[in-house]
CSV table of C-alpha atoms and ligand atoms in Angstrom, one decimal:
chain,number,residue,atom,x,y,z
A,1,MET,CA,3.0,5.7,-61.9
A,2,LYS,CA,5.8,3.0,-61.6
A,3,PRO,CA,9.0,3.0,-59.3
A,4,THR,CA,12.1,3.8,-60.6
A,5,GLU,CA,15.4,2.3,-59.9
A,6,THR,CA,16.5,5.6,-58.0
A,7,ASP,CA,13.0,5.2,-56.0
A,8,ARG,CA,13.5,2.1,-55.3
A,9,ARG,CA,17.4,2.7,-54.1
A,10,ASP,CA,16.2,5.9,-51.9
A,11,PHE,CA,13.5,3.6,-50.3
A,12,LEU,CA,16.3,1.2,-49.2
A,13,GLN,CA,18.5,3.6,-48.2
A,14,GLN,CA,15.8,5.8,-46.1
A,15,SER,CA,14.4,1.7,-44.7
A,16,VAL,CA,18.1,1.3,-43.5
A,17,VAL,CA,18.6,4.6,-41.9
A,18,GLY,CA,15.1,4.1,-40.3
A,19,ALA,CA,16.2,1.0,-38.8
A,20,ALA,CA,19.2,1.7,-37.3
A,21,ALA,CA,17.5,5.0,-35.9
A,22,ALA,CA,15.0,3.1,-34.4
A,23,GLY,CA,17.3,0.6,-33.1
A,24,LEU,CA,19.3,3.6,-31.2
A,25,THR,CA,15.6,4.5,-29.0
A,26,ILE,CA,16.3,0.8,-27.5
A,27,ALA,CA,19.5,0.9,-25.6
A,28,SER,CA,19.8,-3.4,-25.2
A,29,THR,CA,17.5,-6.2,-25.4
A,30,SER,CA,17.6,-8.8,-22.8
A,31,HIS,CA,15.0,-12.4,-22.6
A,32,ALA,CA,13.2,-13.8,-20.0
A,33,THR,CA,10.6,-16.5,-20.2
A,34,ALA,CA,6.9,-16.6,-18.4
A,35,GLN,CA,6.3,-19.9,-17.1
A,36,PRO,CA,3.2,-21.5,-18.6
A,37,VAL,CA,0.5,-20.6,-16.3
A,38,ALA,CA,-2.1,-24.1,-14.9
A,39,ASP,CA,-5.4,-23.8,-16.8
A,40,ALA,CA,-4.7,-20.6,-18.8
A,41,ALA,CA,-7.3,-21.3,-21.2
A,42,GLU,CA,-9.7,-22.0,-18.2
A,43,PRO,CA,-12.1,-18.7,-17.7
A,44,GLU,CA,-13.3,-19.9,-14.5
A,45,ILE,CA,-11.0,-21.2,-11.7
A,46,THR,CA,-11.4,-22.3,-7.8
A,47,ASN,CA,-8.8,-21.6,-5.2
A,48,ASP,CA,-9.4,-23.6,-1.6
A,49,VAL,CA,-7.1,-21.7,0.7
A,50,ASP,CA,-6.8,-20.6,4.6
A,51,VAL,CA,-6.0,-16.7,4.0
A,52,LEU,CA,-7.5,-14.4,1.7
A,53,VAL,CA,-5.6,-11.2,1.5
A,54,VAL,CA,-7.6,-8.5,-0.6
A,55,GLY,CA,-5.6,-5.6,-1.2
A,56,GLY,CA,-2.0,-5.5,-1.9
A,57,GLY,CA,-1.0,-2.5,-0.5
A,58,THR,CA,1.0,-1.0,1.9
A,59,ALA,CA,-0.2,-3.5,4.8
A,60,GLY,CA,-1.5,-6.2,2.4
A,61,HIS,CA,1.6,-7.7,1.0
A,62,VAL,CA,3.1,-7.8,4.7
A,63,ALA,CA,-0.1,-9.6,5.8
A,64,ALA,CA,0.0,-11.8,2.9
A,65,ILE,CA,3.9,-12.9,3.5
A,66,GLN,CA,3.3,-13.3,7.5
A,67,ALA,CA,0.3,-15.7,6.8
A,68,GLY,CA,2.4,-17.7,4.1
A,69,ARG,CA,5.6,-17.6,6.6
A,70,ALA,CA,3.4,-18.7,9.8
A,71,GLY,CA,2.1,-21.7,7.4
A,72,ALA,CA,-0.9,-20.4,6.0
A,73,LYS,CA,-2.1,-21.4,2.6
A,74,THR,CA,-2.6,-17.7,1.3
A,75,LEU,CA,-3.7,-15.6,-2.0
A,76,ILE,CA,-3.6,-12.1,-2.6
A,77,VAL,CA,-6.1,-10.2,-4.8
A,78,GLU,CA,-4.8,-7.2,-6.0
A,79,ARG,CA,-6.9,-5.0,-8.2
A,80,ASN,CA,-3.6,-3.5,-10.1
A,81,SER,CA,-0.3,-4.7,-11.7
A,82,GLN,CA,1.8,-4.8,-8.4
A,83,LEU,CA,2.2,-5.1,-4.9
A,84,GLY,CA,3.0,-2.1,-2.5
A,85,GLY,CA,-0.1,0.3,-2.9
A,86,THR,CA,0.5,3.6,-1.9
A,87,THR,CA,4.0,3.1,-1.2
A,88,THR,CA,5.1,1.8,-5.0
A,89,THR,CA,2.0,3.0,-7.3
A,90,GLY,CA,1.1,5.8,-5.3
A,91,GLY,CA,5.1,6.5,-5.3
A,92,VAL,CA,5.1,7.5,-1.3
A,93,ALA,CA,8.4,5.7,-1.6
A,94,PHE,CA,8.9,7.1,1.9
A,95,PRO,CA,8.1,4.9,4.4
A,96,GLY,CA,7.9,6.1,7.9
A,97,LEU,CA,8.2,6.0,10.7
A,98,PHE,CA,10.3,2.9,12.4
A,99,ASP,CA,11.9,5.0,15.3
A,100,ALA,CA,10.4,6.9,17.6
A,101,TRP,CA,12.6,8.8,20.3
A,102,GLY,CA,16.0,7.9,19.5
A,103,LYS,CA,14.8,3.5,19.0
A,104,GLN,CA,13.3,1.5,16.7
A,105,VAL,CA,9.7,0.4,17.6
A,106,ILE,CA,8.5,-0.8,14.2
A,107,ALA,CA,10.1,-3.6,12.9
A,108,GLY,CA,9.0,-7.2,11.1
A,109,ILE,CA,8.6,-7.9,7.5
A,110,GLY,CA,7.9,-4.5,6.5
A,111,TRP,CA,11.3,-3.0,7.9
A,112,GLU,CA,13.0,-6.2,6.7
A,113,LEU,CA,12.1,-5.0,3.0
A,114,VAL,CA,12.3,-1.5,3.2
A,115,LYS,CA,16.2,-2.8,4.4
A,116,GLU,CA,17.0,-4.4,1.9
A,117,SER,CA,15.6,-2.4,-0.9
A,118,VAL,CA,17.7,0.4,0.5
A,119,GLU,CA,20.8,-1.9,0.6
A,120,LEU,CA,20.1,-2.9,-2.9
A,121,ASP,CA,20.0,0.2,-4.1
A,122,GLY,CA,23.0,1.5,-2.3
A,123,GLY,CA,20.8,4.1,-0.3
A,124,LYS,CA,21.0,5.7,3.0
A,125,PHE,CA,19.6,5.0,6.3
A,126,PRO,CA,18.6,7.5,8.9
A,127,ASP,CA,20.2,7.0,12.4
A,128,PHE,CA,17.4,6.2,14.1
A,129,ALA,CA,19.5,6.8,17.3
A,130,LYS,CA,19.1,10.1,16.7
A,131,VAL,CA,16.0,12.0,17.5
A,132,PRO,CA,15.6,14.0,14.5
A,133,GLN,CA,14.8,17.8,14.2
A,134,ARG,CA,11.8,17.1,12.2
A,135,HIS,CA,9.6,13.8,11.9
A,136,TRP,CA,10.1,12.9,8.3
A,137,HIS,CA,14.4,12.9,8.5
A,138,ASN,CA,13.6,9.5,9.4
A,139,GLN,CA,11.5,8.6,7.1
A,140,VAL,CA,13.6,5.8,5.0
A,141,TYR,CA,14.2,6.8,1.0
A,142,THR,CA,13.0,3.8,-0.9
A,143,ASN,CA,13.4,2.8,-4.6
A,144,GLN,CA,9.4,2.3,-5.6
A,145,PHE,CA,10.4,-0.3,-8.4
A,146,LEU,CA,13.2,-2.6,-6.3
A,147,TYR,CA,10.9,-2.4,-3.3
A,148,ALA,CA,7.3,-3.9,-5.5
A,149,ILE,CA,9.6,-6.8,-7.0
A,150,LEU,CA,11.5,-7.6,-3.7
A,151,ALA,CA,7.9,-7.8,-2.5
A,152,GLU,CA,6.7,-10.5,-5.5
A,153,GLU,CA,10.1,-12.4,-4.6
A,154,LYS,CA,8.9,-12.7,-0.4
A,155,CYS,CA,5.8,-13.8,-1.5
A,156,ALA,CA,7.1,-16.5,-4.0
A,157,GLU,CA,9.6,-18.0,-0.7
A,158,ALA,CA,6.3,-17.8,1.8
A,159,GLY,CA,4.7,-19.7,-0.7
A,160,VAL,CA,1.5,-16.8,-1.5
A,161,GLU,CA,0.1,-16.8,-4.6
A,162,ILE,CA,-0.8,-13.3,-6.5
A,163,ALA,CA,-3.7,-12.7,-8.3
A,164,TYR,CA,-3.1,-9.6,-10.2
A,165,TYR,CA,-5.9,-7.2,-11.8
A,166,GLU,CA,-8.4,-9.2,-9.9
A,167,PHE,CA,-11.4,-7.9,-7.2
A,168,PRO,CA,-14.0,-9.5,-5.3
A,169,GLN,CA,-17.5,-9.3,-6.6
A,170,ALA,CA,-19.7,-11.1,-4.2
A,171,VAL,CA,-18.4,-12.2,-0.7
A,172,ARG,CA,-21.1,-15.2,1.1
A,173,LYS,CA,-20.2,-16.7,4.7
A,174,THR,CA,-20.0,-20.2,4.6
A,175,GLU,CA,-19.8,-22.7,7.5
A,176,ALA,CA,-16.1,-23.0,7.2
A,177,GLY,CA,-15.4,-19.0,6.3
A,178,TRP,CA,-15.9,-17.5,3.3
A,179,GLU,CA,-16.7,-18.0,-0.3
A,180,VAL,CA,-15.6,-14.9,-2.2
A,181,ASP,CA,-15.9,-14.6,-6.4
A,182,CYS,CA,-13.3,-12.6,-7.7
A,183,VAL,CA,-13.3,-11.2,-11.3
A,184,GLY,CA,-10.5,-10.0,-13.6
A,185,PHE,CA,-9.9,-9.5,-17.3
A,186,GLY,CA,-10.6,-13.2,-18.8
A,187,THR,CA,-10.8,-14.8,-15.6
A,188,LYS,CA,-13.8,-15.1,-12.8
A,189,ARG,CA,-12.2,-16.9,-9.5
A,190,ARG,CA,-14.4,-18.6,-7.0
A,191,VAL,CA,-12.2,-18.6,-3.6
A,192,ARG,CA,-13.4,-20.7,-0.7
A,193,CYS,CA,-11.0,-19.4,2.4
A,194,LYS,CA,-11.4,-19.6,5.9
A,195,GLN,CA,-10.3,-15.7,6.7
A,196,ILE,CA,-10.2,-12.6,5.2
A,197,ILE,CA,-7.7,-10.2,5.5
A,198,ASP,CA,-9.1,-7.0,4.0
A,199,CYS,CA,-6.2,-4.2,3.1
A,200,THR,CA,-7.8,-3.0,0.1
A,201,GLY,CA,-7.3,0.6,2.1
A,202,GLY,CA,-10.9,1.6,2.5
A,203,ALA,CA,-12.4,-1.4,4.0
A,204,GLU,CA,-14.1,-2.4,0.6
A,205,VAL,CA,-15.0,-5.8,1.7
A,206,VAL,CA,-16.4,-5.0,5.0
A,207,GLY,CA,-18.9,-2.5,2.9
A,208,MET,CA,-19.5,-5.5,0.8
A,209,LEU,CA,-20.7,-7.4,4.1
A,210,GLY,CA,-22.7,-4.2,4.7
A,211,LEU,CA,-20.7,-3.6,8.2
A,212,PRO,CA,-20.6,-0.2,9.1
A,213,ARG,CA,-17.6,2.3,8.3
A,214,LEU,CA,-17.1,5.7,8.6
A,215,ARG,CA,-16.0,8.4,6.2
A,216,GLU,CA,-15.8,12.2,6.6
A,217,ASP,CA,-17.6,14.2,3.9
A,218,GLU,CA,-14.9,15.9,3.1
A,219,ARG,CA,-11.5,14.1,2.9
A,220,GLN,CA,-8.2,15.0,3.1
A,221,PRO,CA,-6.7,15.9,-0.5
A,222,GLY,CA,-5.0,12.9,-2.8
A,223,SER,CA,-1.6,13.6,-3.9
A,224,PHE,CA,-0.1,12.9,-7.5
A,225,LEU,CA,3.4,12.5,-7.6
A,226,PHE,CA,5.5,14.1,-10.5
A,227,MET,CA,8.5,15.6,-11.7
A,228,LEU,CA,9.3,18.7,-13.9
A,229,GLY,CA,12.8,19.4,-15.3
A,230,LYS,CA,15.0,16.7,-14.2
A,231,ALA,CA,14.8,13.0,-13.2
A,232,HIS,CA,13.5,11.5,-10.1
A,233,THR,CA,15.7,9.5,-7.7
A,234,PRO,CA,14.4,8.0,-4.7
A,235,GLY,CA,13.6,10.2,-2.4
A,236,ARG,CA,11.2,13.3,-1.0
A,237,GLU,CA,12.5,16.3,-1.6
A,238,GLN,CA,12.7,15.7,-5.3
A,239,ILE,CA,9.2,14.7,-6.4
A,240,HIS,CA,6.7,17.4,-7.0
A,241,ARG,CA,3.0,16.8,-5.6
A,242,LEU,CA,-0.4,18.0,-7.0
A,243,TYR,CA,-2.8,18.1,-4.3
A,244,VAL,CA,-5.8,16.4,-5.4
A,245,HIS,CA,-9.0,17.7,-4.0
A,246,GLY,CA,-11.7,15.8,-3.6
A,247,ALA,CA,-10.1,12.7,-4.5
A,248,ASP,CA,-12.4,9.9,-3.7
A,249,SER,CA,-11.1,6.4,-4.0
A,250,THR,CA,-14.4,5.0,-3.3
A,251,ASN,CA,-15.1,3.0,-6.7
A,252,SER,CA,-13.7,3.5,-9.9
A,253,ARG,CA,-15.8,6.0,-11.4
A,254,THR,CA,-14.3,8.4,-8.5
A,255,ALA,CA,-11.0,7.2,-8.7
A,256,THR,CA,-11.1,7.9,-12.5
A,257,GLU,CA,-11.9,11.1,-12.2
A,258,ALA,CA,-9.4,11.9,-9.6
A,259,ASN,CA,-6.8,10.7,-11.7
A,260,LEU,CA,-8.0,12.7,-14.9
A,261,THR,CA,-7.9,15.5,-12.7
A,262,GLY,CA,-4.5,15.1,-11.8
A,263,ARG,CA,-3.1,14.2,-15.4
A,264,ARG,CA,-5.3,17.4,-16.8
A,265,THR,CA,-3.4,19.7,-14.2
A,266,ILE,CA,-0.2,18.1,-14.6
A,267,LEU,CA,-0.3,18.8,-18.7
A,268,ALA,CA,-1.0,22.5,-18.1
A,269,LYS,CA,1.7,22.9,-15.7
A,270,VAL,CA,4.0,21.3,-18.6
A,271,ARG,CA,2.7,23.7,-21.1
A,272,LYS,CA,3.0,26.7,-18.9
A,273,GLU,CA,6.4,25.8,-17.3
A,274,LYS,CA,8.0,24.8,-20.5
A,275,LYS,CA,9.7,21.6,-18.6
A,276,ARG,CA,9.7,18.4,-19.4
A,277,LEU,CA,7.9,15.7,-17.9
A,278,MET,CA,10.4,13.5,-16.1
A,279,HIS,CA,8.4,11.3,-14.1
A,280,LEU,CA,4.6,10.6,-13.1
A,281,GLN,CA,3.4,7.7,-11.0
A,282,PRO,CA,0.4,5.7,-12.7
A,283,GLU,CA,-2.2,7.1,-9.9
A,284,THR,CA,-3.3,9.2,-7.8
A,285,GLY,CA,-2.1,8.6,-4.0
A,286,PHE,CA,-5.8,9.0,-1.7
A,287,ARG,CA,-5.0,9.8,2.0
A,288,GLU,CA,-8.2,9.6,3.6
A,289,THR,CA,-11.6,7.1,2.8
A,290,TYR,CA,-13.5,4.5,4.6
A,291,ARG,CA,-12.2,3.3,8.1
A,292,ILE,CA,-14.0,0.5,10.0
A,293,VAL,CA,-16.1,0.4,13.2
A,294,GLY,CA,-14.4,-1.7,14.8
A,295,GLU,CA,-14.5,-3.5,18.5
A,296,THR,CA,-12.7,-0.3,19.6
A,297,LEU,CA,-11.8,3.2,18.2
A,298,VAL,CA,-8.5,4.8,18.4
A,299,THR,CA,-8.9,8.0,19.8
A,300,VAL,CA,-7.1,11.5,18.8
A,301,ASN,CA,-6.3,11.0,22.7
A,302,ASP,CA,-5.1,7.3,23.1
A,303,TYR,CA,-2.9,8.3,20.1
A,304,THR,CA,-1.5,11.4,21.6
A,305,SER,CA,-0.9,10.6,24.8
A,306,GLY,CA,0.6,7.1,23.6
A,307,ARG,CA,-1.8,4.5,25.5
A,308,VAL,CA,-0.7,1.1,25.7
A,309,PHE,CA,-3.8,-0.7,25.2
A,310,GLU,CA,-4.0,-3.7,26.8
A,311,ASP,CA,-4.2,-6.2,23.3
A,312,ALA,CA,-1.8,-3.7,21.6
A,313,ILE,CA,0.1,-5.8,19.0
A,314,SER,CA,2.8,-2.9,17.3
A,315,HIS,CA,3.8,0.9,17.6
A,316,ALA,CA,2.7,3.9,15.3
A,317,PHE,CA,4.9,7.2,15.3
A,318,TYR,CA,3.9,9.9,13.3
A,319,PRO,CA,2.6,13.5,13.9
A,320,VAL,CA,-0.6,14.2,13.7
A,321,ASP,CA,-1.2,15.1,9.8
A,322,LEU,CA,-3.9,16.3,8.6
A,323,HIS,CA,-3.9,18.0,5.1
A,324,THR,CA,-6.2,20.5,4.3
A,325,LYS,CA,-7.1,23.0,1.5
A,326,THR,CA,-3.9,25.5,2.7
A,327,GLY,CA,-1.3,22.5,3.8
A,328,VAL,CA,-0.5,20.7,6.4
A,329,ARG,CA,0.6,21.7,9.7
A,330,PRO,CA,2.1,18.5,11.4
A,331,LYS,CA,1.6,18.2,15.5
A,332,PRO,CA,4.4,16.3,16.8
A,333,LEU,CA,3.7,13.8,19.9
A,334,LYS,CA,5.1,15.3,22.8
A,335,ARG,CA,8.6,13.7,23.6
A,336,GLY,CA,8.2,9.9,24.4
A,337,LYS,CA,4.7,9.3,23.4
A,338,VAL,CA,4.7,6.2,21.3
A,339,PRO,CA,1.3,5.1,20.0
A,340,THR,CA,0.2,1.7,20.0
A,341,ILE,CA,-2.7,-0.1,17.9
A,342,PRO,CA,-5.0,-2.6,19.6
A,343,LEU,CA,-6.1,-5.6,17.7
A,344,ARG,CA,-9.7,-5.2,18.6
A,345,ALA,CA,-9.3,-2.0,16.3
A,346,LEU,CA,-8.6,-4.4,13.2
A,347,ILE,CA,-11.4,-6.3,13.5
A,348,PRO,CA,-14.9,-4.9,12.2
A,349,LYS,CA,-17.4,-5.1,15.1
A,350,GLY,CA,-19.7,-8.3,15.5
A,351,SER,CA,-17.5,-9.5,12.3
A,352,ARG,CA,-15.8,-13.1,12.1
A,353,ASN,CA,-13.4,-14.4,10.3
A,354,LEU,CA,-12.4,-10.9,9.1
A,355,ILE,CA,-9.4,-8.5,9.9
A,356,VAL,CA,-8.7,-5.4,8.5
A,357,ALA,CA,-5.2,-3.5,8.4
A,358,GLY,CA,-3.7,-0.4,6.7
A,359,ARG,CA,-5.3,3.1,6.8
A,360,SER,CA,-9.1,1.7,7.3
A,361,VAL,CA,-8.1,1.0,10.9
A,362,SER,CA,-10.8,2.0,13.4
A,363,SER,CA,-10.2,5.5,14.3
A,364,ASP,CA,-11.2,8.8,14.6
A,365,ARG,CA,-10.2,11.4,12.1
A,366,LEU,CA,-7.3,13.2,13.9
A,367,ALA,CA,-6.0,9.7,15.0
A,368,ASN,CA,-6.3,8.4,11.8
A,369,SER,CA,-4.1,11.2,10.1
A,370,GLY,CA,-1.2,9.8,12.4
A,371,LEU,CA,-2.1,6.0,12.4
A,372,ARG,CA,-2.2,5.8,8.5
A,373,VAL,CA,1.2,6.0,7.9
A,374,GLN,CA,3.5,2.8,6.1
A,375,ALA,CA,5.6,1.5,9.1
A,376,SER,CA,2.4,1.4,11.2
A,377,CYS,CA,-0.1,0.2,8.2
A,378,MET,CA,2.7,-2.7,7.8
A,379,GLY,CA,2.7,-3.1,11.6
A,380,MET,CA,-0.8,-3.8,11.4
A,381,GLY,CA,-0.5,-6.0,8.3
A,382,GLN,CA,1.7,-8.5,10.1
A,383,ALA,CA,-0.4,-8.7,13.0
A,384,ALA,CA,-3.4,-9.2,10.8
A,385,GLY,CA,-1.4,-11.7,8.9
A,386,VAL,CA,-0.7,-14.0,12.4
A,387,ALA,CA,-4.0,-13.5,13.7
A,388,ALA,CA,-5.8,-14.7,10.9
A,389,THR,CA,-3.3,-17.7,10.3
A,390,LEU,CA,-3.8,-19.0,13.8
A,391,ALA,CA,-7.7,-18.2,14.0
A,392,ALA,CA,-7.9,-20.5,10.5
A,393,LYS,CA,-5.6,-23.1,12.2
A,394,ALA,CA,-7.6,-23.4,15.4
A,395,GLY,CA,-11.1,-23.0,13.5
A,396,SER,CA,-11.7,-19.8,15.4
A,397,THR,CA,-12.0,-16.3,14.7
A,398,PRO,CA,-9.1,-13.5,15.3
A,399,LEU,CA,-10.9,-12.1,18.7
A,400,ASP,CA,-10.3,-15.9,20.0
A,401,VAL,CA,-7.0,-16.4,19.6
A,402,PRO,CA,-4.7,-16.0,22.4
A,403,LEU,CA,-2.9,-12.4,22.5
A,404,ALA,CA,-0.2,-14.6,24.0
A,405,ASP,CA,0.1,-16.5,20.8
A,406,ILE,CA,-0.2,-13.5,18.2
A,407,ARG,CA,2.4,-11.8,20.3
A,408,ALA,CA,4.7,-14.6,20.8
A,409,ARG,CA,4.2,-15.6,16.7
A,410,LEU,CA,4.8,-11.6,15.7
A,411,ARG,CA,8.3,-12.0,17.7
A,412,GLU,CA,9.3,-14.9,16.2
A,413,HIS,CA,8.8,-13.2,12.7
A,414,GLY,CA,10.9,-10.1,14.1
A,415,GLN,CA,8.6,-7.5,15.5
A,416,ILE,CA,8.1,-5.6,18.3
A,417,ILE,CA,5.5,-5.7,21.0
A,418,PRO,CA,4.7,-2.4,22.6
A,419,GLY,CA,4.8,-2.6,26.8
A,420,LYS,CA,5.9,-5.7,29.0
A,421,ALA,CA,3.1,-8.0,27.2
B,1,FAD,C1,0.6,11.5,-1.2
B,1,FAD,C2,0.3,10.5,0.1
B,1,FAD,C3,1.6,11.1,1.1
B,1,FAD,C4,2.0,10.6,2.1
B,1,FAD,N1,3.1,10.7,2.6
B,1,FAD,C5,3.2,9.5,3.6
B,1,FAD,C6,4.9,9.9,4.6
B,1,FAD,O1,5.3,10.8,3.9
B,1,FAD,N2,5.0,8.6,4.9
B,1,FAD,C7,4.6,7.4,5.0
B,1,FAD,O2,5.0,6.8,6.1
B,1,FAD,N3,3.1,7.5,4.6
B,1,FAD,C8,2.9,8.4,3.6
B,1,FAD,N4,1.5,8.4,3.3
B,1,FAD,C9,0.4,7.4,3.9
B,1,FAD,C10,0.7,6.1,3.7
B,1,FAD,O3,1.6,6.0,2.4
B,1,FAD,C11,-0.8,5.4,3.4
B,1,FAD,O4,-1.6,5.8,4.2
B,1,FAD,C12,-0.7,4.1,3.4
B,1,FAD,O5,0.7,3.3,2.0
B,1,FAD,C13,-1.7,2.9,3.3
B,1,FAD,O6,-1.5,2.0,3.1
B,1,FAD,P1,-2.7,0.5,3.0
B,1,FAD,O7,-2.0,-0.6,2.9
B,1,FAD,O8,-3.9,0.9,3.9
B,1,FAD,O9,-3.7,1.0,1.5
B,1,FAD,P2,-2.8,1.1,0.4
B,1,FAD,O10,-1.4,1.1,0.2
B,1,FAD,O11,-3.2,2.2,-0.4
B,1,FAD,O12,-3.2,-0.4,-0.6
B,1,FAD,C14,-4.3,-0.6,-0.9
B,1,FAD,C15,-4.3,-1.6,-2.2
B,1,FAD,O13,-5.4,-2.3,-2.2
B,1,FAD,C16,-5.8,-2.3,-3.7
B,1,FAD,N5,-7.6,-2.4,-3.7
B,1,FAD,C17,-8.1,-1.3,-3.3
B,1,FAD,N6,-9.8,-1.9,-3.1
B,1,FAD,C18,-9.3,-3.3,-4.2
B,1,FAD,C19,-10.3,-4.4,-4.5
B,1,FAD,N7,-11.7,-4.1,-4.4
B,1,FAD,N8,-9.9,-5.7,-4.8
B,1,FAD,C20,-8.7,-5.5,-5.0
B,1,FAD,N9,-7.5,-4.7,-4.4
B,1,FAD,C21,-8.1,-3.2,-3.9
B,1,FAD,C22,-5.4,-1.3,-4.4
B,1,FAD,O14,-4.8,-1.6,-5.3
B,1,FAD,C23,-3.9,-1.0,-3.2
B,1,FAD,O15,-2.6,-2.1,-3.9
B,1,FAD,C24,1.0,9.4,2.1
B,1,FAD,C25,-0.1,8.7,1.8
B,1,FAD,C26,-0.4,9.6,0.5
B,1,FAD,C27,-1.5,9.4,0.1
C-alpha cells in the first residue's frame, strides 16, 4: 500500500520527537582530536628503549614515571586500556597505607599522584599525625577516574611511551639486555631493551622466562566491586564487594571465568533485591596469584617484627590481612613496628637485567597479605624504576648498582628510605 499524506506527516512528527528525545539522552557534546599516530597503518613496529615496564598497574606506572624522570627511555606495555591496575580498573581506589604510628613512611611518586587526585577531586586526607583506631581509617579515598588520567599525564611529562592492549608473547636474552615480542590487536611490536620491570601482578615475564614462582593451591578470593541502589562516590564504605572465591588471574581463560562468575552473581542480586545497578567495575580485582622466588624472601616474622633489611628501599605498612571463605580478620602490627622491603626481594633469583615490583614481591603468603597493599606496591615500583634506570645507564644489572646510589636517587625523587641508611 502507498503511504498517504497523513502517514507521511505522522512519520515526520515521530522522527522529530524521536530526535529530540535522543538528543535529551546526551547532556552535552564536546570535542577532542586525537593526534595522528606515526606508522599507524604499519602492523609491525620496533622500539629501542632503556627500560620496558610490563604492566601499568599500581606499581607499574610509578616505576615507569620514575624511570622516565631519571632519564631512561621508557616504554610501558599494558594489556588493559588504562593505567592504575587494581587501583583503577579493579576499583580499589582507597590506597594505603602511607603512614605508620603518627607519621608518613611512604611518599614519592605514588603519594604525589594520590595527593593530586584527591586535591583535584576536592576530597579529604586522613590526618597522618594521628594513629587511627582502625588501620583503614588512614586509607586515602581517591577518584579512580582522575587517578588514571593523572597517571597518563605524568607519563607524558616524563617522556614515557604507553602501549595499551598489548602484552609480551616471547622474551629473549640479548647481549645488551632483552628482545621482547609484544602483541596487541593490529600491532606486533618488537621491543629491544636493556632492563625489564615486571609489574604484571603475577610475575608473568618471570614465568615466561621459566624462573621459579610460588603460588598457593587455594588463593584469597578476588573481589568484584559494585554499587546497588545509589550512586557510587569515591570512598570505601559506599561500595559493595562480591567475593569471587577461586578467582584466578593466571591466564585469559581463568580471568574470564572469574569475570563471568562475578557479573552473573551481581545480575542475580539485582533481580533479587530489585535495585538499580549503579556502578560496576570492568573486572574482578585479584588479591593473590604468583609471587617470585627472589634473592631473598620476606617472611611473616620479618614483616611483623619490622625488620630493617640492610638493603631496604622502602617501607610497607598494613596488618597481616588474609581473606578467606569466612571473611578477613586483619592482624594489626605491634605498636611502633614498620616493615621494610629489601631490594633483593624484587630480584628473581639468579636473574640479570630483570626486576619485579608489586604484589608478586618475594615473600611468604602471610607476609604477602600485608605487603601487597598499594602504598607498598608504589614504593616498590619507584625503587624498581630507579634500580633499572641506573643499571641501564651503567650497563649492569639492578643488583650490581650501589645501594647508596639507588637510595640517593630515591630521596631526590621524594621517597622515604627506611632506617639510618
Ligand atoms: C578487592 C581488593 C581489595 C583490596 N583492598 C586494598 C585496600 O583496601 N588498600 C590497599 O592499599 N590495597 C588493597 N588491595 C591490594 C592492592 O590493591 C593490590 O595488591 C595492588 O594494587 C597490586 O598492585 P600491582 O601493581 O602488583 O598489580 P596490579 O595493580 O593488579 O597491576 C598489574 C597490571 O599489569 C597488567 N598486566 C598483567 N599481565 C600483563 C601482561 N602479561 N602484559 C601486560 N600487562 C599485564 C594488568 O592489566 C594490570 O594493569 C586490594 C586488592 C583487591 C583485589
